[in-house]
Coordinates of C-alpha atoms and ligand atoms in Angstrom, one line a residue:
Chain A
M1 CA 74.4 15.5 -15.2
A2 CA 73.9 12.2 -16.8
F3 CA 70.6 10.3 -16.1
L4 CA 72.1 6.9 -15.2
V5 CA 75.7 6.5 -14.1
L6 CA 77.5 3.3 -13.6
E7 CA 80.7 4.1 -11.7
N8 CA 83.6 1.8 -11.5
L9 CA 81.2 -1.2 -11.2
S10 CA 82.7 -4.6 -10.4
K11 CA 81.3 -7.9 -9.7
T12 CA 83.4 -10.9 -8.7
F13 CA 82.1 -14.5 -8.5
G14 CA 84.6 -16.4 -6.3
T15 CA 87.8 -15.4 -8.0
H16 CA 86.4 -14.7 -11.5
K17 CA 85.9 -11.1 -12.3
A18 CA 82.7 -11.0 -14.3
V19 CA 82.5 -7.2 -14.4
D20 CA 85.7 -5.3 -13.8
G21 CA 85.5 -1.5 -13.2
L22 CA 82.9 -0.6 -15.7
S23 CA 82.0 3.1 -16.0
V24 CA 79.2 4.2 -18.3
S25 CA 76.9 7.2 -18.2
V26 CA 73.6 7.2 -20.0
E27 CA 71.7 10.4 -21.0
K28 CA 67.9 10.6 -20.6
G29 CA 66.1 9.1 -23.5
E30 CA 69.2 7.6 -24.9
F31 CA 69.4 4.1 -26.4
V32 CA 72.7 2.4 -25.3
A33 CA 73.8 -1.1 -26.2
L34 CA 76.1 -3.3 -24.2
L35 CA 77.8 -5.3 -26.7
G36 CA 80.4 -8.2 -26.3
P37 CA 81.1 -11.8 -26.7
S38 CA 79.5 -14.5 -24.5
G39 CA 80.6 -14.4 -21.0
C40 CA 81.9 -10.8 -21.0
G41 CA 79.6 -9.7 -18.2
K42 CA 76.7 -8.0 -20.0
T43 CA 73.9 -9.9 -18.2
T44 CA 75.7 -9.4 -14.9
T45 CA 75.8 -5.7 -15.5
L46 CA 72.1 -5.5 -16.4
Q47 CA 71.2 -7.6 -13.4
M48 CA 73.2 -5.2 -11.2
I49 CA 71.2 -2.3 -12.5
A50 CA 68.0 -4.3 -12.0
G51 CA 69.1 -5.3 -8.5
F52 CA 69.1 -9.0 -8.7
V53 CA 72.9 -9.1 -8.4
E54 CA 74.7 -7.1 -5.9
P55 CA 78.0 -5.4 -7.1
T56 CA 81.2 -6.3 -5.3
S57 CA 82.2 -2.6 -5.5
G58 CA 81.2 0.6 -7.4
A59 CA 78.1 2.7 -7.6
I60 CA 75.0 3.1 -9.7
R61 CA 73.2 6.4 -9.6
L62 CA 69.9 7.3 -11.2
E63 CA 69.4 11.1 -11.4
G64 CA 72.1 11.5 -8.8
R65 CA 70.4 9.2 -6.3
D66 CA 72.1 6.0 -5.0
L67 CA 70.2 3.2 -6.9
L68 CA 71.8 0.4 -4.9
A69 CA 70.0 1.6 -1.8
V70 CA 66.7 1.0 -3.4
K71 CA 65.1 -2.5 -3.4
P72 CA 64.7 -4.2 -6.8
A73 CA 60.8 -4.1 -6.4
E74 CA 60.9 -0.4 -5.9
R75 CA 63.4 0.6 -8.7
G76 CA 60.6 0.8 -11.2
L77 CA 62.7 -0.4 -14.1
G78 CA 61.1 -2.2 -17.1
I79 CA 63.0 -5.5 -17.9
V80 CA 62.7 -7.8 -20.9
F81 CA 64.4 -11.0 -20.2
Q82 CA 66.1 -13.2 -22.7
S83 CA 63.6 -16.0 -22.1
Y84 CA 60.8 -13.4 -21.8
A85 CA 59.7 -14.9 -18.4
L86 CA 56.2 -14.3 -19.2
F87 CA 53.7 -15.7 -16.6
P88 CA 52.4 -18.8 -18.4
H89 CA 49.3 -19.1 -16.3
M90 CA 48.0 -15.6 -17.2
T91 CA 46.6 -14.2 -20.3
V92 CA 48.4 -11.5 -22.3
A93 CA 46.3 -8.8 -20.7
E94 CA 46.8 -10.2 -17.2
N95 CA 50.5 -10.4 -17.8
V96 CA 50.6 -6.7 -18.9
V97 CA 48.3 -5.5 -16.1
F98 CA 50.3 -7.2 -13.4
G99 CA 52.8 -4.4 -12.9
L100 CA 49.9 -1.8 -12.8
E101 CA 48.2 -3.9 -10.0
M102 CA 51.4 -3.9 -8.1
Q103 CA 51.7 -0.1 -8.3
G104 CA 48.1 0.2 -7.1
V105 CA 46.8 2.0 -10.2
A106 CA 43.0 2.4 -10.3
A107 CA 41.0 -0.2 -12.3
A108 CA 39.8 2.1 -15.0
E109 CA 43.2 3.6 -15.6
R110 CA 44.6 0.0 -15.6
T111 CA 42.3 -1.1 -18.4
K112 CA 43.0 2.1 -20.4
R113 CA 46.9 1.8 -20.1
V114 CA 46.9 -2.0 -21.0
A115 CA 44.8 -1.3 -24.1
E116 CA 47.1 1.5 -25.1
T117 CA 50.2 -0.5 -24.6
L118 CA 48.9 -3.6 -26.5
E119 CA 48.0 -1.2 -29.3
L120 CA 51.6 0.2 -29.2
V121 CA 53.1 -3.2 -29.7
G122 CA 50.4 -4.3 -32.2
L123 CA 48.9 -7.0 -30.1
A124 CA 45.4 -5.5 -29.4
A125 CA 43.7 -8.5 -30.9
F126 CA 45.6 -10.9 -28.6
A127 CA 44.7 -9.8 -25.1
A128 CA 42.8 -12.9 -24.2
R129 CA 45.5 -15.4 -25.4
F130 CA 47.9 -17.3 -23.2
P131 CA 51.6 -16.9 -24.0
R132 CA 51.8 -20.6 -25.1
Q133 CA 49.4 -19.8 -27.9
M134 CA 51.7 -17.2 -29.4
S135 CA 54.7 -17.1 -31.6
G136 CA 58.2 -16.1 -30.4
G137 CA 57.9 -12.7 -31.9
Q138 CA 54.5 -12.1 -30.3
Q139 CA 55.7 -13.3 -26.9
Q140 CA 58.6 -10.9 -27.2
R141 CA 56.1 -8.0 -27.8
V142 CA 54.1 -9.1 -24.8
A143 CA 57.3 -9.0 -22.7
L144 CA 58.0 -5.5 -24.1
A145 CA 54.4 -4.3 -23.3
R146 CA 54.6 -5.7 -19.8
A147 CA 57.8 -3.8 -19.3
L148 CA 56.6 -0.6 -20.9
V149 CA 53.2 -0.4 -19.3
I150 CA 54.5 0.7 -15.9
R151 CA 56.2 3.7 -17.5
P152 CA 59.6 2.7 -16.3
Q153 CA 62.4 5.2 -15.9
I154 CA 64.7 2.8 -17.7
L155 CA 64.1 -0.1 -20.0
L156 CA 66.5 -3.0 -19.7
L157 CA 66.6 -5.4 -22.6
D158 CA 68.6 -8.7 -22.2
E159 CA 69.1 -10.2 -25.7
P160 CA 65.4 -9.7 -26.4
L161 CA 65.7 -10.8 -30.0
S162 CA 68.1 -13.7 -29.9
N163 CA 65.4 -16.4 -29.8
L164 CA 63.9 -15.1 -33.1
D165 CA 64.9 -16.1 -36.7
A166 CA 66.9 -13.7 -38.8
K167 CA 64.0 -12.1 -40.7
L168 CA 61.8 -11.6 -37.7
R169 CA 64.6 -10.3 -35.8
E170 CA 65.2 -7.6 -38.3
E171 CA 61.5 -6.6 -38.3
M172 CA 61.5 -6.5 -34.5
Q173 CA 64.6 -4.4 -34.5
I174 CA 62.8 -1.8 -36.5
E175 CA 59.8 -2.0 -34.4
L176 CA 61.7 -1.8 -31.2
R177 CA 63.5 1.2 -32.4
Q178 CA 60.2 2.9 -33.4
I179 CA 58.6 2.1 -30.1
Q180 CA 61.6 3.4 -28.2
R181 CA 61.4 6.6 -30.2
T182 CA 57.7 7.0 -29.6
V183 CA 57.9 6.4 -25.8
G184 CA 61.3 8.0 -25.3
T185 CA 62.2 5.7 -22.5
T186 CA 65.9 5.5 -21.7
T187 CA 67.0 2.1 -22.9
I188 CA 69.9 -0.3 -22.2
L189 CA 70.1 -3.2 -24.6
V190 CA 72.4 -6.2 -24.0
T191 CA 73.4 -8.2 -27.1
H192 CA 76.2 -10.1 -28.7
D193 CA 75.1 -9.2 -32.1
Q194 CA 77.1 -6.3 -33.5
A195 CA 74.6 -5.6 -36.3
E196 CA 71.8 -5.4 -33.8
A197 CA 73.7 -3.0 -31.6
M198 CA 74.6 -0.7 -34.4
A199 CA 71.2 -0.8 -35.9
L200 CA 69.4 0.2 -32.7
S201 CA 71.6 2.2 -30.4
D202 CA 72.7 5.8 -30.1
R203 CA 75.9 4.6 -28.4
I204 CA 77.4 1.3 -27.9
V205 CA 79.6 0.0 -25.1
V206 CA 81.9 -2.7 -26.5
M207 CA 82.7 -5.0 -23.6
N208 CA 85.4 -7.5 -23.3
Q209 CA 86.2 -9.6 -20.1
G210 CA 84.1 -7.3 -17.9
R211 CA 85.7 -4.1 -19.1
A212 CA 84.5 -1.4 -21.6
E213 CA 86.9 -1.3 -24.5
Q214 CA 85.2 1.5 -26.2
I215 CA 82.2 3.7 -25.7
G216 CA 80.7 5.8 -28.5
P217 CA 78.3 6.1 -31.4
P218 CA 78.2 2.9 -33.6
H219 CA 79.6 4.7 -36.6
E220 CA 82.5 6.0 -34.7
A221 CA 83.3 2.7 -33.1
Y222 CA 83.1 1.0 -36.5
E223 CA 85.3 3.5 -38.3
R224 CA 87.7 4.3 -35.6
P225 CA 88.0 1.3 -33.3
A226 CA 90.0 2.0 -30.2
T227 CA 91.5 -1.5 -29.9
P228 CA 92.0 -4.4 -32.2
F229 CA 89.4 -6.3 -30.3
V230 CA 86.8 -3.6 -31.1
A231 CA 87.8 -3.7 -34.7
N232 CA 87.4 -7.4 -34.9
F233 CA 84.2 -7.6 -33.0
L234 CA 82.4 -4.9 -34.9
G235 CA 82.9 -6.5 -38.3
K236 CA 85.4 -8.2 -40.7
T237 CA 88.8 -6.6 -40.8
N238 CA 91.9 -7.0 -42.8
L239 CA 95.3 -6.4 -41.3
V240 CA 97.4 -5.2 -44.2
N241 CA 101.0 -4.0 -43.6
G242 CA 100.1 -3.1 -40.1
A243 CA 96.9 -1.0 -40.9
T244 CA 93.4 -2.3 -40.4
V245 CA 91.1 -2.0 -43.4
R246 CA 87.4 -2.9 -43.6
P247 CA 86.7 -5.2 -46.5
E248 CA 84.0 -3.0 -48.0
K249 CA 86.5 -0.1 -48.2
I250 CA 88.7 -2.0 -50.7
S251 CA 87.9 -1.9 -54.3
F252 CA 89.3 -3.6 -57.4
G253 CA 91.5 -1.1 -59.5
V254 CA 94.1 -1.0 -62.1
S255 CA 96.9 -0.3 -59.8
G256 CA 97.5 -1.1 -56.1
L257 CA 98.3 -4.3 -54.2
A258 CA 98.5 -7.1 -56.7
G259 CA 96.7 -10.4 -55.9
K260 CA 94.9 -13.4 -57.2
V261 CA 91.2 -14.2 -56.3
R262 CA 91.2 -17.4 -54.3
T263 CA 87.5 -17.7 -53.6
R264 CA 84.4 -15.6 -54.5
I265 CA 81.1 -16.1 -52.7
F266 CA 77.9 -14.5 -53.8
Q267 CA 75.8 -13.2 -51.0
G268 CA 72.8 -11.6 -52.8
N269 CA 73.4 -7.9 -52.2
H270 CA 77.2 -8.3 -52.2
W271 CA 80.1 -10.4 -53.2
L272 CA 82.6 -11.7 -50.7
Y273 CA 86.2 -12.2 -52.1
Q274 CA 89.3 -13.8 -50.6
V275 CA 92.3 -12.5 -52.4
D276 CA 95.9 -13.9 -52.1
T277 CA 98.4 -11.0 -51.9
A278 CA 102.0 -10.5 -50.9
A279 CA 100.6 -9.0 -47.7
G280 CA 98.6 -12.2 -47.0
L281 CA 95.0 -13.2 -47.5
V282 CA 92.7 -10.1 -47.9
T283 CA 88.9 -10.2 -47.5
V284 CA 87.1 -7.8 -49.9
I285 CA 83.3 -7.0 -50.0
R286 CA 81.9 -5.5 -53.1
Q287 CA 78.3 -4.3 -53.6
N288 CA 76.4 -6.3 -56.2
T289 CA 75.6 -3.6 -58.7
G290 CA 75.0 -5.9 -61.6
E291 CA 78.3 -5.2 -63.2
A292 CA 80.7 -8.0 -64.1
M293 CA 83.0 -8.9 -61.2
P294 CA 86.5 -10.7 -61.3
A295 CA 86.1 -14.4 -61.3
E296 CA 88.0 -16.9 -59.1
G297 CA 91.6 -17.2 -60.3
A298 CA 91.6 -13.8 -61.9
D299 CA 94.6 -11.4 -61.3
V300 CA 93.4 -8.2 -59.6
H301 CA 94.8 -5.0 -57.9
L302 CA 93.4 -3.9 -54.6
A303 CA 93.1 -0.2 -53.7
W304 CA 91.7 1.7 -50.7
Q305 CA 91.8 5.0 -49.0
A306 CA 94.1 5.1 -45.9
A307 CA 92.0 5.4 -42.7
S308 CA 91.7 9.0 -41.6
Chain B
M1 CA 56.0 -56.2 -41.2
K2 CA 53.0 -54.5 -39.6
S3 CA 52.5 -57.1 -36.9
T4 CA 56.1 -56.9 -35.7
P5 CA 55.5 -54.4 -32.9
Y6 CA 52.7 -56.5 -31.5
L7 CA 54.8 -59.7 -31.7
L8 CA 57.6 -58.0 -30.0
S9 CA 55.4 -56.8 -27.1
L10 CA 53.8 -60.1 -26.8
P11 CA 56.0 -61.5 -24.0
A12 CA 55.5 -58.4 -21.9
L13 CA 51.7 -58.5 -22.5
L14 CA 51.6 -62.2 -21.5
L15 CA 53.5 -61.5 -18.3
F16 CA 51.2 -58.6 -17.6
A17 CA 48.2 -60.8 -18.2
V18 CA 49.5 -63.5 -15.9
V19 CA 50.6 -61.4 -13.0
V20 CA 48.0 -58.6 -13.1
V21 CA 44.9 -59.4 -15.1
V22 CA 44.4 -63.1 -14.1
P23 CA 44.6 -62.5 -10.3
L24 CA 42.3 -59.5 -10.7
V25 CA 39.7 -61.4 -12.5
M26 CA 40.0 -64.3 -10.0
T27 CA 39.5 -61.8 -7.1
V28 CA 36.4 -60.4 -8.7
A29 CA 35.1 -63.9 -9.3
L30 CA 35.9 -64.8 -5.7
S31 CA 33.8 -61.9 -4.4
F32 CA 30.7 -63.7 -5.8
H33 CA 31.5 -67.1 -4.1
D34 CA 29.8 -68.3 -0.9
W35 CA 31.6 -68.9 2.3
G36 CA 30.6 -70.6 5.6
Q37 CA 32.4 -71.2 8.9
Y38 CA 32.5 -74.9 8.4
K39 CA 31.9 -75.4 4.7
G40 CA 34.7 -73.0 3.5
I41 CA 34.5 -71.4 0.1
E42 CA 31.8 -72.7 -2.3
P43 CA 32.4 -71.7 -6.0
V44 CA 28.7 -70.5 -6.6
F45 CA 27.5 -67.2 -7.9
I46 CA 25.7 -65.2 -5.1
L47 CA 25.5 -61.6 -4.2
K48 CA 25.5 -62.3 -0.4
N49 CA 28.9 -60.7 0.3
W50 CA 28.2 -57.6 -1.7
R51 CA 24.8 -57.1 -0.1
E52 CA 26.5 -57.5 3.3
V53 CA 29.1 -54.8 2.6
F54 CA 26.5 -52.4 1.2
T55 CA 23.9 -52.9 4.0
D56 CA 26.0 -53.3 7.1
S57 CA 26.9 -49.8 8.2
Y58 CA 30.2 -51.1 9.7
Y59 CA 31.7 -51.3 6.2
G60 CA 30.4 -47.9 5.3
E61 CA 32.1 -46.4 8.3
M62 CA 35.3 -48.3 7.6
F63 CA 35.4 -47.0 4.0
A64 CA 34.5 -43.4 5.2
R65 CA 37.4 -43.7 7.6
T66 CA 39.7 -45.0 5.0
F67 CA 39.0 -42.1 2.7
R68 CA 38.8 -39.5 5.5
I69 CA 42.3 -40.5 6.6
A70 CA 43.5 -40.4 3.0
F71 CA 42.1 -37.0 2.5
F72 CA 43.7 -35.5 5.6
V73 CA 47.1 -37.1 4.9
T74 CA 47.0 -35.6 1.4
L75 CA 46.1 -32.2 2.9
L76 CA 48.9 -32.4 5.4
A77 CA 51.5 -33.6 2.8
A78 CA 50.5 -30.8 0.5
L79 CA 50.5 -28.1 3.3
F80 CA 54.0 -29.2 4.4
G81 CA 55.5 -30.7 1.3
A82 CA 54.9 -27.9 -1.1
P83 CA 56.6 -25.2 1.0
E84 CA 59.3 -27.7 1.7
A85 CA 60.0 -28.3 -2.0
Y86 CA 60.0 -24.5 -2.6
I87 CA 62.5 -23.8 0.1
L88 CA 64.6 -26.7 -1.1
N89 CA 64.5 -25.3 -4.6
R90 CA 65.8 -22.0 -3.4
M91 CA 68.7 -23.4 -1.4
K92 CA 72.2 -23.0 -2.6
S93 CA 74.4 -25.8 -4.0
P94 CA 75.8 -27.7 -1.1
W95 CA 72.8 -27.4 1.2
R96 CA 70.3 -28.4 -1.4
G97 CA 71.9 -31.8 -1.9
V98 CA 72.2 -32.4 1.8
F99 CA 68.5 -31.5 2.5
L100 CA 67.2 -33.3 -0.6
L101 CA 68.9 -36.4 1.0
V102 CA 67.3 -35.7 4.4
I103 CA 63.9 -35.6 2.8
L104 CA 64.3 -38.5 0.5
G105 CA 66.4 -40.6 2.8
P106 CA 63.4 -42.0 4.7
L107 CA 62.4 -43.7 1.4
L108 CA 65.4 -45.9 1.9
I109 CA 64.1 -47.0 5.3
S110 CA 61.2 -49.6 5.7
V111 CA 57.8 -48.2 6.2
V112 CA 57.5 -50.4 9.3
A113 CA 60.6 -49.1 10.8
R114 CA 59.4 -45.4 10.3
T115 CA 56.0 -46.1 11.7
L116 CA 57.4 -48.0 14.7
G117 CA 59.4 -44.8 15.4
W118 CA 56.2 -42.9 15.8
A119 CA 54.8 -45.7 18.1
L120 CA 58.0 -45.5 20.2
L121 CA 57.6 -41.7 20.5
F122 CA 53.9 -41.6 21.3
G123 CA 52.9 -45.1 22.3
G124 CA 51.0 -44.8 25.6
N125 CA 52.6 -44.0 28.9
S126 CA 56.0 -45.4 27.9
G127 CA 56.3 -43.4 24.6
L128 CA 59.4 -41.1 24.8
V129 CA 57.6 -37.8 23.9
N130 CA 54.6 -38.6 26.1
K131 CA 57.0 -39.4 29.1
A132 CA 58.9 -36.2 28.5
L133 CA 55.8 -34.0 28.2
M134 CA 54.2 -35.6 31.3
S135 CA 57.4 -35.2 33.4
T136 CA 57.5 -31.5 32.6
G137 CA 53.8 -31.3 33.7
L138 CA 52.6 -30.0 30.3
I139 CA 50.1 -32.8 30.0
S140 CA 48.7 -35.0 32.7
S141 CA 47.8 -38.1 30.6
P142 CA 49.6 -39.4 27.5
L143 CA 48.8 -37.8 24.2
P144 CA 46.3 -40.1 22.3
F145 CA 48.1 -41.3 19.3
M146 CA 48.0 -45.0 19.0
F147 CA 44.7 -46.4 17.8
T148 CA 43.5 -42.9 16.7
E149 CA 42.7 -41.5 13.2
A150 CA 44.9 -38.5 14.0
G151 CA 47.8 -40.7 14.8
M152 CA 47.3 -42.6 11.5
V153 CA 47.1 -39.3 9.6
V154 CA 50.3 -38.0 11.1
A155 CA 52.3 -41.2 10.6
L156 CA 51.1 -41.7 7.1
A157 CA 51.7 -38.0 6.2
H158 CA 55.2 -38.4 7.4
V159 CA 55.7 -41.7 5.5
L160 CA 54.3 -40.3 2.2
M161 CA 55.7 -36.7 2.3
P162 CA 58.7 -37.4 0.0
Y163 CA 56.3 -38.3 -2.9
M164 CA 54.7 -34.8 -2.5
V165 CA 58.0 -33.1 -2.3
L166 CA 59.3 -34.9 -5.4
A167 CA 56.1 -34.0 -7.4
V168 CA 56.3 -30.3 -6.4
W169 CA 60.0 -30.2 -6.9
A170 CA 59.6 -31.5 -10.4
A171 CA 57.1 -28.7 -11.2
L172 CA 59.4 -26.1 -9.7
Q173 CA 62.3 -27.3 -11.9
R174 CA 60.1 -26.4 -15.0
L175 CA 59.7 -22.9 -13.8
D176 CA 61.6 -20.2 -15.8
P177 CA 64.5 -19.2 -13.5
Q178 CA 63.9 -15.6 -14.1
I179 CA 60.1 -15.6 -13.6
E180 CA 60.3 -14.6 -10.0
N181 CA 62.7 -11.7 -10.9
A182 CA 60.3 -10.6 -13.5
A183 CA 57.6 -10.3 -11.0
V184 CA 59.8 -8.5 -8.4
A185 CA 60.9 -6.1 -11.1
L186 CA 57.2 -5.2 -11.7
G187 CA 57.0 -4.4 -8.0
A188 CA 55.7 -7.6 -6.4
G189 CA 56.6 -8.4 -2.8
P190 CA 57.9 -11.9 -1.8
F191 CA 54.4 -13.1 -0.6
T192 CA 52.7 -11.9 -3.9
V193 CA 55.3 -13.6 -6.0
V194 CA 54.6 -16.9 -4.3
R195 CA 50.9 -16.5 -4.3
R196 CA 50.4 -15.2 -7.8
I197 CA 53.3 -16.5 -9.8
V198 CA 54.8 -19.6 -8.2
L199 CA 51.8 -21.3 -6.7
P200 CA 49.5 -21.3 -9.8
Q201 CA 52.4 -22.7 -11.9
V202 CA 53.2 -25.5 -9.5
M203 CA 49.6 -26.4 -8.9
P204 CA 49.6 -29.2 -11.4
G205 CA 52.5 -30.6 -9.5
I206 CA 50.7 -30.3 -6.2
L207 CA 47.7 -31.9 -7.7
S208 CA 49.6 -34.9 -9.2
G209 CA 51.5 -35.3 -5.9
S210 CA 48.1 -35.2 -4.2
I211 CA 46.8 -38.0 -6.4
I212 CA 49.8 -40.2 -5.6
V213 CA 49.7 -39.5 -1.9
F214 CA 46.0 -40.0 -1.6
V215 CA 46.1 -43.4 -3.4
L216 CA 49.0 -44.6 -1.4
A217 CA 47.4 -43.5 1.8
A218 CA 44.1 -45.1 1.0
S219 CA 45.7 -48.4 0.2
A220 CA 48.5 -48.2 2.8
F221 CA 48.8 -51.3 4.9
A222 CA 51.7 -51.3 7.3
T223 CA 51.2 -47.9 9.0
P224 CA 47.5 -48.4 9.6
A225 CA 48.2 -51.9 10.9
I226 CA 50.8 -50.7 13.4
I227 CA 49.0 -47.5 14.5
G228 CA 45.4 -48.6 14.2
G229 CA 45.9 -52.2 15.0
R230 CA 42.8 -54.3 15.2
R231 CA 40.8 -51.6 16.9
L232 CA 40.7 -49.0 14.1
K233 CA 40.4 -50.7 10.7
V234 CA 40.8 -49.3 7.2
A235 CA 40.0 -51.1 4.0
S236 CA 43.4 -52.7 3.5
T237 CA 43.7 -54.0 7.1
L238 CA 40.2 -55.3 7.1
A239 CA 40.7 -57.1 3.8
Y240 CA 43.8 -58.6 5.3
D241 CA 42.0 -59.8 8.4
E242 CA 39.2 -61.3 6.3
F243 CA 41.7 -63.2 4.1
L244 CA 44.1 -64.3 6.8
N245 CA 42.2 -64.4 10.2
T246 CA 38.6 -64.9 9.5
L247 CA 39.5 -66.8 6.3
N248 CA 36.4 -65.3 4.7
W249 CA 38.1 -64.8 1.3
P250 CA 35.0 -63.8 -0.6
L251 CA 34.2 -61.0 1.8
G252 CA 37.9 -59.9 1.8
A253 CA 37.6 -59.9 -2.1
V254 CA 34.6 -57.5 -2.1
I255 CA 36.5 -55.1 0.1
A256 CA 39.6 -55.3 -2.0
V257 CA 37.7 -54.9 -5.3
L258 CA 35.6 -51.9 -3.9
L259 CA 38.8 -50.2 -2.7
L260 CA 40.4 -50.7 -6.2
V261 CA 37.4 -49.5 -8.1
A262 CA 37.0 -46.4 -5.9
L263 CA 40.7 -45.5 -6.2
V264 CA 40.6 -46.0 -10.0
L265 CA 37.6 -43.7 -10.3
I266 CA 39.1 -41.1 -8.1
V267 CA 42.4 -41.1 -9.9
V268 CA 40.9 -41.1 -13.4
S269 CA 38.5 -38.3 -12.7
A270 CA 41.0 -36.2 -10.7
S271 CA 43.7 -36.4 -13.4
R272 CA 41.1 -35.7 -16.2
L273 CA 40.1 -32.6 -14.1
V274 CA 43.6 -31.5 -13.8
E275 CA 44.3 -32.0 -17.5
R276 CA 41.3 -30.2 -18.6
R277 CA 42.0 -27.3 -16.3
Y278 CA 45.6 -26.8 -17.3
A279 CA 45.6 -28.1 -20.9
Q280 CA 45.2 -24.6 -22.3
V281 CA 47.8 -22.9 -20.1
F282 CA 50.6 -25.4 -19.9
G283 CA 49.9 -27.4 -23.1
Ligands
LIG1 N1 75.9 -16.7 -10.5 C1 77.1 -16.8 -11.0 N2 78.1 -17.6 -10.3 C2 79.3 -17.7 -10.8 N3 79.7 -17.2 -12.0 C3 78.8 -16.4 -12.7 C4 77.5 -16.2 -12.3 N4 76.8 -15.5 -13.2 C5 77.7 -15.3 -14.1 N5 78.9 -15.8 -13.9 C6 80.1 -15.7 -14.7 O1 80.4 -14.3 -15.0 C7 80.7 -14.2 -16.4 C8 79.8 -13.2 -17.0 O2 78.5 -13.7 -17.1 P1 77.3 -12.9 -17.8 O3 76.1 -13.8 -17.7 O4 77.2 -11.5 -17.4 O5 77.8 -13.0 -19.3 P2 77.1 -12.5 -20.6 O6 78.0 -11.4 -21.1 O7 75.7 -12.0 -20.3 O8 77.2 -13.7 -21.6 P3 76.1 -14.2 -22.6 O9 76.2 -13.4 -23.9 O10 76.5 -15.6 -22.8 O11 74.8 -14.2 -22.0 C9 80.7 -15.5 -17.0 O12 82.0 -16.0 -17.1 C10 79.8 -16.4 -16.1 O13 80.4 -17.7 -16.1
LIG2 MG1 73.8 -12.9 -20.9

């Protein structure tokens, strides 16, 4: 039996269906991402699991027990909010220890666990700082430590990395994944960044207008999108003669679909091409291997393997 | 040109000098002049008025009363205003606007009218509330309200409450909307959330509201004049009397200057304290 089950979950604000019959089951220790465009109901779903928003209909079960009957303060979930929502008047250590005090953990044990958790997120030296005195990435780790220290049954992350710049975000993704592996906490991540969802999660739930369009491992969703929406949302696609083809699957060859390079953009590790063909404009991505590549205006032929 | 900003602000500076600095300097100068029942004001330099205020215990008591009243008004305003602002902030859309209007509406009504309202309710035997309470037999004689310090405190707290509510409200607006949820998710009950998360964060708002209310209460004129009358005087009503009834302007000037200096000192040191205390945390 699955660890956490969302069953036909719906939430209606006035007449607007924010979440519409969502069913997901999450295994213990699994890392699941809720992925979708802005306003598709990701935060609402997470808030229903946390207990801050009451579902209009549907059920949430944790290890078979009805979670909706449990008060938010007693659900024992770790949450990292998009804004971090750190307590600004408390030091890092005070922020992290707060949850343990609420659980009535003994003082000696509290000190030990706070130290351990700060060590885990690499902030051992920052215990006496106030949140204001820390960078965005450090604050994000404080928020993570505060959520992890209570040893939550489930970790809920609401766009935890969206406030960080691209480079730091990538570093934090790796760190987040490592920490989650170490601790083994079942994790649900909300994000609108498909690269982040694919990099971190075991399975992704692609959401659109409150509904799950596809649930599956990232690789599968990318390679075999269930709907055109999923195909588009998970990356660039070409629609050529009724078939969807990922741009990186297309190569320049001696035969195949004839075309003329309209634009060529250098992006460091790869080249991005726009090629005019009889079937319309086709996007092609080629690895930068150091070899000479067709220039703008060149006549080319495009070849690819039909999707299996 | 480098001097342009100064030249541009010159008109404003001149206006400020004429309407604020000059009268202030003149008041200070006035406090050193002599005054007699029949000779009027004599422009000499003597310390008579200052000596009188500092040696006669009447003035000491009066200043003590002024600041005691201001202190309790501030306390009352904070005790009621802060929770009021918190509840207001938690209200949903239509009600919030309605109740904000209810709380701030009184600012649109003259202080005199609001204070007279209290006088109508509690003034002696004919006050409405007193009458009602006596007719039910709950009390045998009217509640003492007029000409009492307690009466002044209650009326002033009512008059000045909106300033406290606004200051705390502004502090609450700066709170992260998810911060209470964050505490709840960690297992905190509603009381703990308020005491350990919300209150410490709105404390700067409560303190700045307190400074405003304290200053306004200590320098208030209309309410003490109506409730306290000529029996129970505070600094501002006494200064008024010296200026307009006794015509002893120099003595009135001493009281006015002392009140000003005391308030400036209190405000400056209080806000310095607040700033130092919270600089690190709220930057
Ligand atoms: N309290 C509310 N009252 C009314 N409508 C709401 C409320 N909360 C959310 N909604 C609506 O529900 C829909 C889903 O909101 P939600 O916050 O779950 O989106 P999201 O997927 O998290 O988007 P984003 O990526 O922008 O955070 C939106 O259309 C939003 O306007
Ligand atoms: Mg959201």
